[in-house]
Short mmCIF file of N, CA and C and ligand atoms in Angstrom, two decimals:
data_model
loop_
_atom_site.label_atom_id
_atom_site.label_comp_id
_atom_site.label_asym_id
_atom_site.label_seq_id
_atom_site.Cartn_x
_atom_site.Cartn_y
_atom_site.Cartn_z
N UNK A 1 -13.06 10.96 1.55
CA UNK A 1 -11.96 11.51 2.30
C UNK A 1 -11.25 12.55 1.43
N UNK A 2 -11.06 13.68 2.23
CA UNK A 2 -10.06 14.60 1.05
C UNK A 2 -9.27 15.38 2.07
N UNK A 3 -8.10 15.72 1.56
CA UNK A 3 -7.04 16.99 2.29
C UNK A 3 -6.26 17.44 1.45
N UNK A 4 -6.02 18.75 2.04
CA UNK A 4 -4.95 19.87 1.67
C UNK A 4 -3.70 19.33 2.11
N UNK A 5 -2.73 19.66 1.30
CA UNK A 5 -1.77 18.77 1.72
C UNK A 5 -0.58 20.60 1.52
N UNK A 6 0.25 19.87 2.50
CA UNK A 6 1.34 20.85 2.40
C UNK A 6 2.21 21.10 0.93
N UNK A 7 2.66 22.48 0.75
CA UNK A 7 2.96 22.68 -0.73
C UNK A 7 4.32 21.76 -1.25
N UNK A 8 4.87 21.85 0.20
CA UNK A 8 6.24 20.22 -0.06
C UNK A 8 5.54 19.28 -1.15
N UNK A 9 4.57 18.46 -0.91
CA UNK A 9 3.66 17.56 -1.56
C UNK A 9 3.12 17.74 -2.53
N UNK A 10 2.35 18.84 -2.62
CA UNK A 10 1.44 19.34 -3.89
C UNK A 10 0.71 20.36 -3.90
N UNK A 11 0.94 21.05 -4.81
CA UNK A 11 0.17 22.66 -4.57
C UNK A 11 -1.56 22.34 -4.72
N UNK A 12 -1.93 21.18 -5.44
CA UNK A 12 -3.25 20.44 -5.71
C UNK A 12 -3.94 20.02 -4.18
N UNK A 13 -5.54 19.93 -4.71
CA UNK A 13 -5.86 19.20 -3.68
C UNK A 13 -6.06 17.66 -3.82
N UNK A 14 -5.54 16.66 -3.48
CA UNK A 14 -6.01 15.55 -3.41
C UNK A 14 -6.90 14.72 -3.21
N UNK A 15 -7.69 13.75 -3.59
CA UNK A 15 -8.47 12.97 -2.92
C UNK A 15 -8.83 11.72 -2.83
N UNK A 16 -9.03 10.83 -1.54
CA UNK A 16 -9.32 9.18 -1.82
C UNK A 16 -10.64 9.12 -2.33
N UNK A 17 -10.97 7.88 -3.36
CA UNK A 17 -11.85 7.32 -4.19
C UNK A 17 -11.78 5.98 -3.90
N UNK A 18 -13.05 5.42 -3.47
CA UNK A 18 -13.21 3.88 -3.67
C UNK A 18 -12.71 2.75 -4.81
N UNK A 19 -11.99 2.36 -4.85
CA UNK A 19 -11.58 1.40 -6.05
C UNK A 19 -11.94 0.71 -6.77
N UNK A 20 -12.70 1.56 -8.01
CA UNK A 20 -13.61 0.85 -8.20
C UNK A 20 -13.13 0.17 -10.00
N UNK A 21 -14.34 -0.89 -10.66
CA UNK A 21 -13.35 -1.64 -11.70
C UNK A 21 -13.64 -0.68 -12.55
N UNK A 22 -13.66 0.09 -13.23
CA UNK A 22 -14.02 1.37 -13.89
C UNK A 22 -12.29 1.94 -13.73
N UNK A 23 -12.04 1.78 -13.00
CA UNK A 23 -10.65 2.95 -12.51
C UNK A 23 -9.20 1.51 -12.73
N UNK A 24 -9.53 0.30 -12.68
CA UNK A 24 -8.72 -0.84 -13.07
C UNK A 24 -7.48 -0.52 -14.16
N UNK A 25 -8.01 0.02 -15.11
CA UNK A 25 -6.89 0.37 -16.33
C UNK A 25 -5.97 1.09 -15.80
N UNK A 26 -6.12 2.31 -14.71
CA UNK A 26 -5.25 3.10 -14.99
C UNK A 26 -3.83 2.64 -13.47
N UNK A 27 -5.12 1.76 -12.32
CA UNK A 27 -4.56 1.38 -11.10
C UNK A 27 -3.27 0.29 -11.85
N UNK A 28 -3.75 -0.30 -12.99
CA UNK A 28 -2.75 -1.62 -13.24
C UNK A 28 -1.40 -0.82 -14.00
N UNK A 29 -1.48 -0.09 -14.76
CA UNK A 29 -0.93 0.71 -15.72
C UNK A 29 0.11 1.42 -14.42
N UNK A 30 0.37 1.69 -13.58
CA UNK A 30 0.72 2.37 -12.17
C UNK A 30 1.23 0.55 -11.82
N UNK A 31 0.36 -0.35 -11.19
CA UNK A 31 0.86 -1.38 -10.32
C UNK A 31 2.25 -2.05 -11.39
N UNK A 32 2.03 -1.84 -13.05
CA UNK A 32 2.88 -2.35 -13.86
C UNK A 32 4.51 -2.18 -13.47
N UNK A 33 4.26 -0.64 -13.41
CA UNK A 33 5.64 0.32 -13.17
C UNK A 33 6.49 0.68 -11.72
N UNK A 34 5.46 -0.10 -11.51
CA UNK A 34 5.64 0.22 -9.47
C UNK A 34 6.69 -1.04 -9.41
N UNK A 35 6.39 -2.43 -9.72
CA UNK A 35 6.59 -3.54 -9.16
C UNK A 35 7.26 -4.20 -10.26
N UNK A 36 8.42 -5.36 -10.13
CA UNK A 36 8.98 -6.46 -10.55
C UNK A 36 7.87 -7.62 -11.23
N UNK A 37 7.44 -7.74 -9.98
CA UNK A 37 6.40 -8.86 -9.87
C UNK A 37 4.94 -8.30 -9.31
N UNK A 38 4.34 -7.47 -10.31
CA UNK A 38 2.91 -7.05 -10.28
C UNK A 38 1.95 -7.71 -9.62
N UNK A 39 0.65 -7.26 -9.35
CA UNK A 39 -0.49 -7.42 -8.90
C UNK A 39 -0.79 -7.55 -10.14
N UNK A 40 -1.76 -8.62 -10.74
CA UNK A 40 -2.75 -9.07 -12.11
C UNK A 40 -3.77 -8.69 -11.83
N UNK A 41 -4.62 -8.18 -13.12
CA UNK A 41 -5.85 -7.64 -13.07
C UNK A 41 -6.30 -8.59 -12.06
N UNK A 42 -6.68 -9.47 -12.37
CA UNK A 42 -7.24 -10.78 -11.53
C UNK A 42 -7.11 -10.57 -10.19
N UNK A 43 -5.77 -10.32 -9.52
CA UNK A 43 -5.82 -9.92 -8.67
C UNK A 43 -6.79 -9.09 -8.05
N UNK A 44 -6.73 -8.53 -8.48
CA UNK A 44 -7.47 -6.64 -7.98
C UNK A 44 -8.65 -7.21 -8.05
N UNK A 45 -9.24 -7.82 -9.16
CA UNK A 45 -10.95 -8.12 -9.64
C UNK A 45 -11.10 -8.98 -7.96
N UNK A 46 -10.22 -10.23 -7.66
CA UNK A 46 -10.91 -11.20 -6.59
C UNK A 46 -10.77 -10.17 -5.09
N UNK A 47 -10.11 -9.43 -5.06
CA UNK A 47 -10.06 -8.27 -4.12
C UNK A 47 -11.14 -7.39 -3.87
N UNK A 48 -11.22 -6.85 -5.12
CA UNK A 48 -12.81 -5.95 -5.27
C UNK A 48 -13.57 -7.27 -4.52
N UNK A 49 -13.88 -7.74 -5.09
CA UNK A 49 -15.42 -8.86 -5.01
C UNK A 49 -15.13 -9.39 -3.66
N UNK A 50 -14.12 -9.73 -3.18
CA UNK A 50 -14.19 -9.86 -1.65
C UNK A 50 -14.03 -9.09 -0.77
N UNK A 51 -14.76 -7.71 -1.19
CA UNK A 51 -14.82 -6.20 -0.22
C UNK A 51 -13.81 -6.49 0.71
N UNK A 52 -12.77 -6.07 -0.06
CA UNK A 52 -11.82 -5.77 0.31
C UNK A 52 -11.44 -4.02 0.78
N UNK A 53 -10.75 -3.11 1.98
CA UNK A 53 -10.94 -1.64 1.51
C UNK A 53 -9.80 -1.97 0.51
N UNK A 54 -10.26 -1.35 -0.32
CA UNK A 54 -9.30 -0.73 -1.72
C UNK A 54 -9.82 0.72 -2.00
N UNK A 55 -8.85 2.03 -1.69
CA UNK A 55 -8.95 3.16 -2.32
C UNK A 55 -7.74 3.77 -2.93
N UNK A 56 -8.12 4.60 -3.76
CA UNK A 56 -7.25 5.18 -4.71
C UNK A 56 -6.88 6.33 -4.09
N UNK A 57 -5.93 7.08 -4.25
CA UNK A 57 -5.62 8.71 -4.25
C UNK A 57 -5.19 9.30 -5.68
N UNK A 58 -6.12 10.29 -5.67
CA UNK A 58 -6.60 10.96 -6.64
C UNK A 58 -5.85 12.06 -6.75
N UNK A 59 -4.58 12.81 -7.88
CA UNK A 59 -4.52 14.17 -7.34
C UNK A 59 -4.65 14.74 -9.27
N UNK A 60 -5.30 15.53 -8.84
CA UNK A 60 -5.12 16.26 -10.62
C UNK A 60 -5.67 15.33 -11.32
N UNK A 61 -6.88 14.59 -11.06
CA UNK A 61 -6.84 13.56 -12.21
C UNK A 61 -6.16 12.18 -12.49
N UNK A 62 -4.82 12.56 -12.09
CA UNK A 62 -4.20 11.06 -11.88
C UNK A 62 -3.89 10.73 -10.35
N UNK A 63 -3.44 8.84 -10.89
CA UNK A 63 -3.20 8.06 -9.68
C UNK A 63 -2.14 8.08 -9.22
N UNK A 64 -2.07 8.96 -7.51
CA UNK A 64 -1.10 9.25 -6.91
C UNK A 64 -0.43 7.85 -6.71
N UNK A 65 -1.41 7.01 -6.01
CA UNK A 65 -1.46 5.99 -5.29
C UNK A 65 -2.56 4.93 -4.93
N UNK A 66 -2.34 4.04 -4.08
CA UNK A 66 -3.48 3.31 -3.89
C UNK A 66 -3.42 2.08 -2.72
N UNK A 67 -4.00 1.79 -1.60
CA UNK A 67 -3.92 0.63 -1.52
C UNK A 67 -5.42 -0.53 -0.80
N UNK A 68 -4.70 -1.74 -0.41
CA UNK A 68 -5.84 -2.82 -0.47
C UNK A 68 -5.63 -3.33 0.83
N UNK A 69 -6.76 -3.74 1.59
CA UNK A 69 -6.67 -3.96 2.91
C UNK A 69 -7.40 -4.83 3.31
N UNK A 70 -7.30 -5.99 3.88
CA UNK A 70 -8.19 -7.09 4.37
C UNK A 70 -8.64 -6.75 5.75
N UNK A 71 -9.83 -6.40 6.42
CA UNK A 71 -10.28 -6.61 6.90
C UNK A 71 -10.61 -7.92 8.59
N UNK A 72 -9.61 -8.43 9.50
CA UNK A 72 -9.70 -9.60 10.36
C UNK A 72 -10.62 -9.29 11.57
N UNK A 73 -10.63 -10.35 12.70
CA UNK A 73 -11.25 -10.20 13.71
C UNK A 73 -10.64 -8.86 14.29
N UNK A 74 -9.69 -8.47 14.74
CA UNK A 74 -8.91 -7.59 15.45
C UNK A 74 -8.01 -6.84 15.08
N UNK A 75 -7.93 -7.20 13.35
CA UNK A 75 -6.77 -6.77 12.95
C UNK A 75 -7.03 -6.18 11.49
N UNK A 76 -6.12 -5.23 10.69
CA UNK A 76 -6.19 -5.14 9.56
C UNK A 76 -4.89 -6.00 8.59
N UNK A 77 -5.20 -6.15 7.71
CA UNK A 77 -4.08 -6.96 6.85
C UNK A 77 -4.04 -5.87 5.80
N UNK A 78 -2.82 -5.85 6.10
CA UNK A 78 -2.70 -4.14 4.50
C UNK A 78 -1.84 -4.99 2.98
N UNK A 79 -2.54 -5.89 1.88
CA UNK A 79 -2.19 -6.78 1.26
C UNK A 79 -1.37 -5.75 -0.16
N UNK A 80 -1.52 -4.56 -0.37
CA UNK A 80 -0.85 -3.57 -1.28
C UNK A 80 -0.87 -2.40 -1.02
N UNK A 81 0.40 -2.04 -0.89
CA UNK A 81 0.56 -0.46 -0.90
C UNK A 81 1.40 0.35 -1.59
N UNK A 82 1.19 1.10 -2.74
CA UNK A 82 1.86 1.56 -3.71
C UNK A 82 1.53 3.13 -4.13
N UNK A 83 2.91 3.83 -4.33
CA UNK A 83 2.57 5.21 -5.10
C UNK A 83 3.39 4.95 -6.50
N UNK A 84 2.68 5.61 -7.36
CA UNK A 84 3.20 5.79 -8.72
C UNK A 84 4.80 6.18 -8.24
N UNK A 85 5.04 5.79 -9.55
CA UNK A 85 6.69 6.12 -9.97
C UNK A 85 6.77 7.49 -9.57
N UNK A 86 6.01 8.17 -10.74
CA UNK A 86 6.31 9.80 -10.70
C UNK A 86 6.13 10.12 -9.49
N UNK A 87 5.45 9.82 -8.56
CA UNK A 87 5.02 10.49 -6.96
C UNK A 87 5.69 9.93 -6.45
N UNK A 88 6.53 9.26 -6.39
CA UNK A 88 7.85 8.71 -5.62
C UNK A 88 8.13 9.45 -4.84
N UNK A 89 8.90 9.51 -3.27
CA UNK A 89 9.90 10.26 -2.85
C UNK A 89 9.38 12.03 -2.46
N UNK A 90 8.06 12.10 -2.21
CA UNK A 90 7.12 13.05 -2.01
C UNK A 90 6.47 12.96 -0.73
N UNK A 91 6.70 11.94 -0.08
CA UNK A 91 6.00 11.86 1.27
C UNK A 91 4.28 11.23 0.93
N UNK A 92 3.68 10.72 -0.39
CA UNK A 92 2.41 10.31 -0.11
C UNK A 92 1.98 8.97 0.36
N UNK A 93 3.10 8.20 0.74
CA UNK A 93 3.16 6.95 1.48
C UNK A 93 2.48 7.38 2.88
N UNK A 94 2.74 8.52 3.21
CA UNK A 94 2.26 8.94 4.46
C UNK A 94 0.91 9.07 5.07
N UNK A 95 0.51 9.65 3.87
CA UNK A 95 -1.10 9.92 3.50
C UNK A 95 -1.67 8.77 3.55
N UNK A 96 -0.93 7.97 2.55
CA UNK A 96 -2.12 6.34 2.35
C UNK A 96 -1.97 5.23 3.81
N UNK A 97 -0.90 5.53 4.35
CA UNK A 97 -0.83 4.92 5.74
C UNK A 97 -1.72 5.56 6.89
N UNK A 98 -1.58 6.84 6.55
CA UNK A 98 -2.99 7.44 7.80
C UNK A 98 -3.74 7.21 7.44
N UNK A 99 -4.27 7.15 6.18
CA UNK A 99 -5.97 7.20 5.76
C UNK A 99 -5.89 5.45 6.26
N UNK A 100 -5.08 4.23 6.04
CA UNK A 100 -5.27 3.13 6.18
C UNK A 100 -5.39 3.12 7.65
N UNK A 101 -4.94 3.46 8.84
CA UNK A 101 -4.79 3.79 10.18
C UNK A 101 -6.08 3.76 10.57
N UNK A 102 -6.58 5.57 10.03
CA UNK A 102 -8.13 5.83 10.54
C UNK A 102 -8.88 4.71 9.66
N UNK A 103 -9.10 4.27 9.00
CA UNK A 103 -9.89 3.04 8.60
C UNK A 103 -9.84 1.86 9.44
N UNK A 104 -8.99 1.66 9.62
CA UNK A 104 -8.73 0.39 10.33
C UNK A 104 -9.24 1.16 12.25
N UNK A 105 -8.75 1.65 12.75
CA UNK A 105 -9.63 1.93 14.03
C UNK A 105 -11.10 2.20 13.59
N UNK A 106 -11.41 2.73 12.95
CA UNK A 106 -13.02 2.77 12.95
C UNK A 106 -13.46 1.56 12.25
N UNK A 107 -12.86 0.57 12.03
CA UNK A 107 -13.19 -0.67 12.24
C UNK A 107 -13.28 -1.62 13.01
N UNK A 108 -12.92 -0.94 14.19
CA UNK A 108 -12.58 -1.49 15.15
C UNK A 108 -11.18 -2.62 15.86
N UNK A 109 -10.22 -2.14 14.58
CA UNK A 109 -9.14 -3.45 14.49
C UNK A 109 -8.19 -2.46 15.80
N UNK A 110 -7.44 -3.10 16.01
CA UNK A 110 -6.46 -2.94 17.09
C UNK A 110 -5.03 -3.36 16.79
N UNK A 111 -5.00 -3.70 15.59
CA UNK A 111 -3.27 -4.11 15.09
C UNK A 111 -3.63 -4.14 13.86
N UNK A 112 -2.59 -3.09 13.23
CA UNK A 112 -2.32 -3.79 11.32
C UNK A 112 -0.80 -4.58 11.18
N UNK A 113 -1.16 -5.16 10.06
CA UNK A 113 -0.42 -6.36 10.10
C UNK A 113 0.14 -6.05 8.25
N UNK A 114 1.14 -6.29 8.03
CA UNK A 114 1.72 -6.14 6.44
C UNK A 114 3.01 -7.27 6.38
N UNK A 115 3.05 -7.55 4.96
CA UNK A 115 4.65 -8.26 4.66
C UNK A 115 5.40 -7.45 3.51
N UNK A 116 6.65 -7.57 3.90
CA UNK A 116 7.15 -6.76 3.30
C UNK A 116 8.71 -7.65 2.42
N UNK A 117 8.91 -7.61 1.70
CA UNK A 117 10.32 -8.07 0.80
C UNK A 117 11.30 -7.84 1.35
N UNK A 118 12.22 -8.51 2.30
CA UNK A 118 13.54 -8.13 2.68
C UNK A 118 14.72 -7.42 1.88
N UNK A 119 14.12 -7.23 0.88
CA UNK A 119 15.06 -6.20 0.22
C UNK A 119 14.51 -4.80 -0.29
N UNK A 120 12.96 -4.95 0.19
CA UNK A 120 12.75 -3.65 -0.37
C UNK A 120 13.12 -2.36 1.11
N UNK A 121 13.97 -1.93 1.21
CA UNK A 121 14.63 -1.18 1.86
C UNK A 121 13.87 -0.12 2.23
N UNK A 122 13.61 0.60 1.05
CA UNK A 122 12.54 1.44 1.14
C UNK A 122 11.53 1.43 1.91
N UNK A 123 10.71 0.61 1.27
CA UNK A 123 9.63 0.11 1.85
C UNK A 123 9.25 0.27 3.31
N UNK A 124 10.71 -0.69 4.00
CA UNK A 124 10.90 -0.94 5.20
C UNK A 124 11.20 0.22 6.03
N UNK A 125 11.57 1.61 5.56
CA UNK A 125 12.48 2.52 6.18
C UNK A 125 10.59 3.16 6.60
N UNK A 126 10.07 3.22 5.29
CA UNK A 126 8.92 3.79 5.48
C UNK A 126 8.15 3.32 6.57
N UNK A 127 8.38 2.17 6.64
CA UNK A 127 6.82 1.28 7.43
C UNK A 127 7.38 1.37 9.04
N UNK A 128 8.74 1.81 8.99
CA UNK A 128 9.75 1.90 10.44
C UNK A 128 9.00 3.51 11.20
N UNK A 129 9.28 4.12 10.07
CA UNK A 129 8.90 5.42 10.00
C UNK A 129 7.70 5.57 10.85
N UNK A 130 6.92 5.41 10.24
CA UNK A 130 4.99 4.92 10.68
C UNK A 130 5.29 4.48 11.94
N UNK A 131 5.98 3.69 12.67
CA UNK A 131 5.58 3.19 13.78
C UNK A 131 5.54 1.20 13.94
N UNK A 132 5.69 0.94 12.75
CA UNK A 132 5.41 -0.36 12.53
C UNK A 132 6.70 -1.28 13.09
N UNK A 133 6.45 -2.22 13.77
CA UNK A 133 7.46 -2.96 14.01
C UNK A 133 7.62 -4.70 13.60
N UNK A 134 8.78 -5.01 13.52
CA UNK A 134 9.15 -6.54 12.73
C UNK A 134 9.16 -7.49 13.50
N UNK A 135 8.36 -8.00 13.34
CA UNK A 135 7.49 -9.03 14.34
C UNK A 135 8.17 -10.29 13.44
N UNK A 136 8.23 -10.90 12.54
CA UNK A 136 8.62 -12.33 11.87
C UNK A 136 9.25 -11.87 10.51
N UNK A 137 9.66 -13.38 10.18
CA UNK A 137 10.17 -13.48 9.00
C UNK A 137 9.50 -14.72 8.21
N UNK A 138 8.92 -14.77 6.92
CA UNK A 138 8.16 -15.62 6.40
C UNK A 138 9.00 -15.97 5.23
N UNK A 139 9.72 -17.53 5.41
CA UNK A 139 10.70 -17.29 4.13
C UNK A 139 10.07 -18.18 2.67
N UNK A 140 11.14 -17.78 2.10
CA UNK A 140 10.32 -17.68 0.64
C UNK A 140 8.41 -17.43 0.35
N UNK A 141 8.24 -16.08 0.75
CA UNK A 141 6.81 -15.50 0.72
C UNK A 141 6.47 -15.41 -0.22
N UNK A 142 7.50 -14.66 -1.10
CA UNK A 142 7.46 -13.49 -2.46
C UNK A 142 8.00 -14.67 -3.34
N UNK A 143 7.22 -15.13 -5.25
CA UNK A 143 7.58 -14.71 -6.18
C UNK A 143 8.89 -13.78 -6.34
N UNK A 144 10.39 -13.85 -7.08
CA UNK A 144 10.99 -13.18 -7.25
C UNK A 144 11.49 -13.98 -8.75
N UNK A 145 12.48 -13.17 -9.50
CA UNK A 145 13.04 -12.81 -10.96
C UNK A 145 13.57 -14.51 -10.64
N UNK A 146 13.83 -14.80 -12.13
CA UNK A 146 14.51 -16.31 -12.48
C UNK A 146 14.28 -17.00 -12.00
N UNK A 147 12.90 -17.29 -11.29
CA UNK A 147 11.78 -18.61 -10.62
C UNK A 147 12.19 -18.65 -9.23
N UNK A 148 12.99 -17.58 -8.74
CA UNK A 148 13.43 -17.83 -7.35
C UNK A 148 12.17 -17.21 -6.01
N UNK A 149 12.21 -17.37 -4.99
CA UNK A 149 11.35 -16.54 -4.36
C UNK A 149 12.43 -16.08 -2.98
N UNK A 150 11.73 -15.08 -2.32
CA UNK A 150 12.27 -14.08 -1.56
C UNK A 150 11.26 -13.79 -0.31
N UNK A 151 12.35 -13.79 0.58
CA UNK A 151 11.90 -13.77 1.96
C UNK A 151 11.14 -12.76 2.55
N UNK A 152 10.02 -12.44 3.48
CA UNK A 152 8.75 -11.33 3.43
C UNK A 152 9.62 -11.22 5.45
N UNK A 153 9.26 -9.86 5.90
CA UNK A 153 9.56 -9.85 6.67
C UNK A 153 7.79 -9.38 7.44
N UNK A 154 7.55 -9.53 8.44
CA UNK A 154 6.29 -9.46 8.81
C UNK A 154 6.12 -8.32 10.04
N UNK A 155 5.70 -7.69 9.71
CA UNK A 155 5.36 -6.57 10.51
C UNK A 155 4.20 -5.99 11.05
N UNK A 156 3.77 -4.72 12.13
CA UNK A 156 2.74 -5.01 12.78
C UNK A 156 2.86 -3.65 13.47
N UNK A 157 1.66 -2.81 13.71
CA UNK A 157 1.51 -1.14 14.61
C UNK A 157 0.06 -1.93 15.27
N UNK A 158 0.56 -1.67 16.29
CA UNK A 158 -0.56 -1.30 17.44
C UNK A 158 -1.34 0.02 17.23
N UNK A 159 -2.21 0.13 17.16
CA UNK A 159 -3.95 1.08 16.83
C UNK A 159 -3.86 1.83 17.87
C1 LIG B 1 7.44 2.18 -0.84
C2 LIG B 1 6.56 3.32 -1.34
C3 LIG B 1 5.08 3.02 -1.05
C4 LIG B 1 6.97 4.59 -0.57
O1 LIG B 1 6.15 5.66 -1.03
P1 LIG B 1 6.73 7.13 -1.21
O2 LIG B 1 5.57 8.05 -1.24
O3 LIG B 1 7.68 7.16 -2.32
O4 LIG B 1 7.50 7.31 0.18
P2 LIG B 1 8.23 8.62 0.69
O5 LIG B 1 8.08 9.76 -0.27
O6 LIG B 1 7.76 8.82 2.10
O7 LIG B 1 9.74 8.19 0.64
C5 LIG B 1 10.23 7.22 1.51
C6 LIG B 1 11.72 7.19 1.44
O8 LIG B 1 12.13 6.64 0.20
C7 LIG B 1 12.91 7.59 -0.54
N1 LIG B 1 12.47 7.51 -1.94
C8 LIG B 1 11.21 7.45 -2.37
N2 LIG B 1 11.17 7.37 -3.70
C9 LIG B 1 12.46 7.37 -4.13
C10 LIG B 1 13.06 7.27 -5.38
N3 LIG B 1 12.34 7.15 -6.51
N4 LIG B 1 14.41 7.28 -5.43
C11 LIG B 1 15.13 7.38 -4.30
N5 LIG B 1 14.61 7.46 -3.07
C12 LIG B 1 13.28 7.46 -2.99
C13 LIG B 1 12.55 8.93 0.07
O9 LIG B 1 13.60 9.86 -0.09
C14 LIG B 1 12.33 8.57 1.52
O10 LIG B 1 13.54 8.43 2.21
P3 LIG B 1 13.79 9.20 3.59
O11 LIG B 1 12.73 8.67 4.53
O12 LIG B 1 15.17 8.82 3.96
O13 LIG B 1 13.59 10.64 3.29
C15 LIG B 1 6.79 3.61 -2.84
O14 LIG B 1 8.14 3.85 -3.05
C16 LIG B 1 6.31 2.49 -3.74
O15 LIG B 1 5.14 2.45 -4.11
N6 LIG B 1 7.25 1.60 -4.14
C17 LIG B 1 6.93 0.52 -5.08
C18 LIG B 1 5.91 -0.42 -4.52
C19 LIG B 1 6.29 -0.96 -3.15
O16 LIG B 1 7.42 -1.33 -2.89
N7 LIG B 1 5.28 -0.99 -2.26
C20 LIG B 1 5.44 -1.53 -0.93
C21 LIG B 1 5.30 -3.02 -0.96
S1 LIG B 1 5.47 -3.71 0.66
#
């Protein structure tokens, strides 16, 4: 997959890459700085091995972004979605949600499905953005700081 992206975004051209463990160092090194409570190599490794989609976005060499997607009868499960620090606040959340979109219909799924941290605000403004709507609340989902955990709100776009 590749596109030209508007100069708002990046005067570069970008591109998605399969996720592969070769590219692990630099995806974790990114998931480190992204998150509170990281994704572990381990993670990513039992992900890979259970063909999972996992692709990267590529721009200049480095990792814009990336995310990981389970595969259901009817549905997609989008289990990580992250842009680097530095690409923050650039609009490439946008990108990795369409490219996850067209994947998921030519899979034939008909609903994606994500959880999201009731406090990540962000997050949420984004996934509102997209089209996605808040279907449940799953409490204490999330791992959070000082052994506590934190409530996932559950969300869902029709294909
Ligand atoms: C959530 C995330 C994927 C959004 O990606 P993104 O490419 O930064 O998203 P956008 O550029 O479209 O920005 C979304 C909104 O957040 C704001 N924003 C993004 N980065 C920001 C930053 N560093 N500081 C302040 N605001 C920021 C943007 O201004 C925008 O707000 P607007 O819609 O009112 O204009 C990204 O911030 C991220 O990876 N965060 C850490 C990991 C995470 O939370 N993943 C989701 C788990 S469910």
């Amino acid at each position: 997959m590749s596109a030209q992206f508007d100069t708002r975004f990046s005067t570069a051209e970008a591109h998605f890459e399969p996720m592969l463990a070769d590219r692990l160092d630099e995806v974790l090194r990114v998931e480190q700085r992204a998150y509170a409570q990281p994704w572990s190599r381990a993670n990513f490794i039992d992900a890979l091995h259970s063909g999972y989609q996992a692709q990267i976005l590529m721009g200049d060499g480095n990792v814009v972004g990336y995310f990981v997607a389970m595969k259901g009868v009817d549905e997609v499960h989008l289990l990580n979605i992250t842009v680097a620090p530095e690409f923050q606040g650039q609009g490439w959340s946008r990108i990795l949600l369409d490219a996850l979109a067209i994947w998921a219909r030519g899979q034939g799924a008909e609903w994606l499905w994500l959880e999201v941290r009731v406090q990540n605000l962000r997050a949420l403004g984004v996934y509102e953005a997209h089209g996605y709507r808040r279907v449940g609340l799953r409490k204490d989902y999330y791992p959070a700081s000082h052994g506590k955990r934190e409530d996932a709100i559950v969300m869902s776009l029709r294909l």
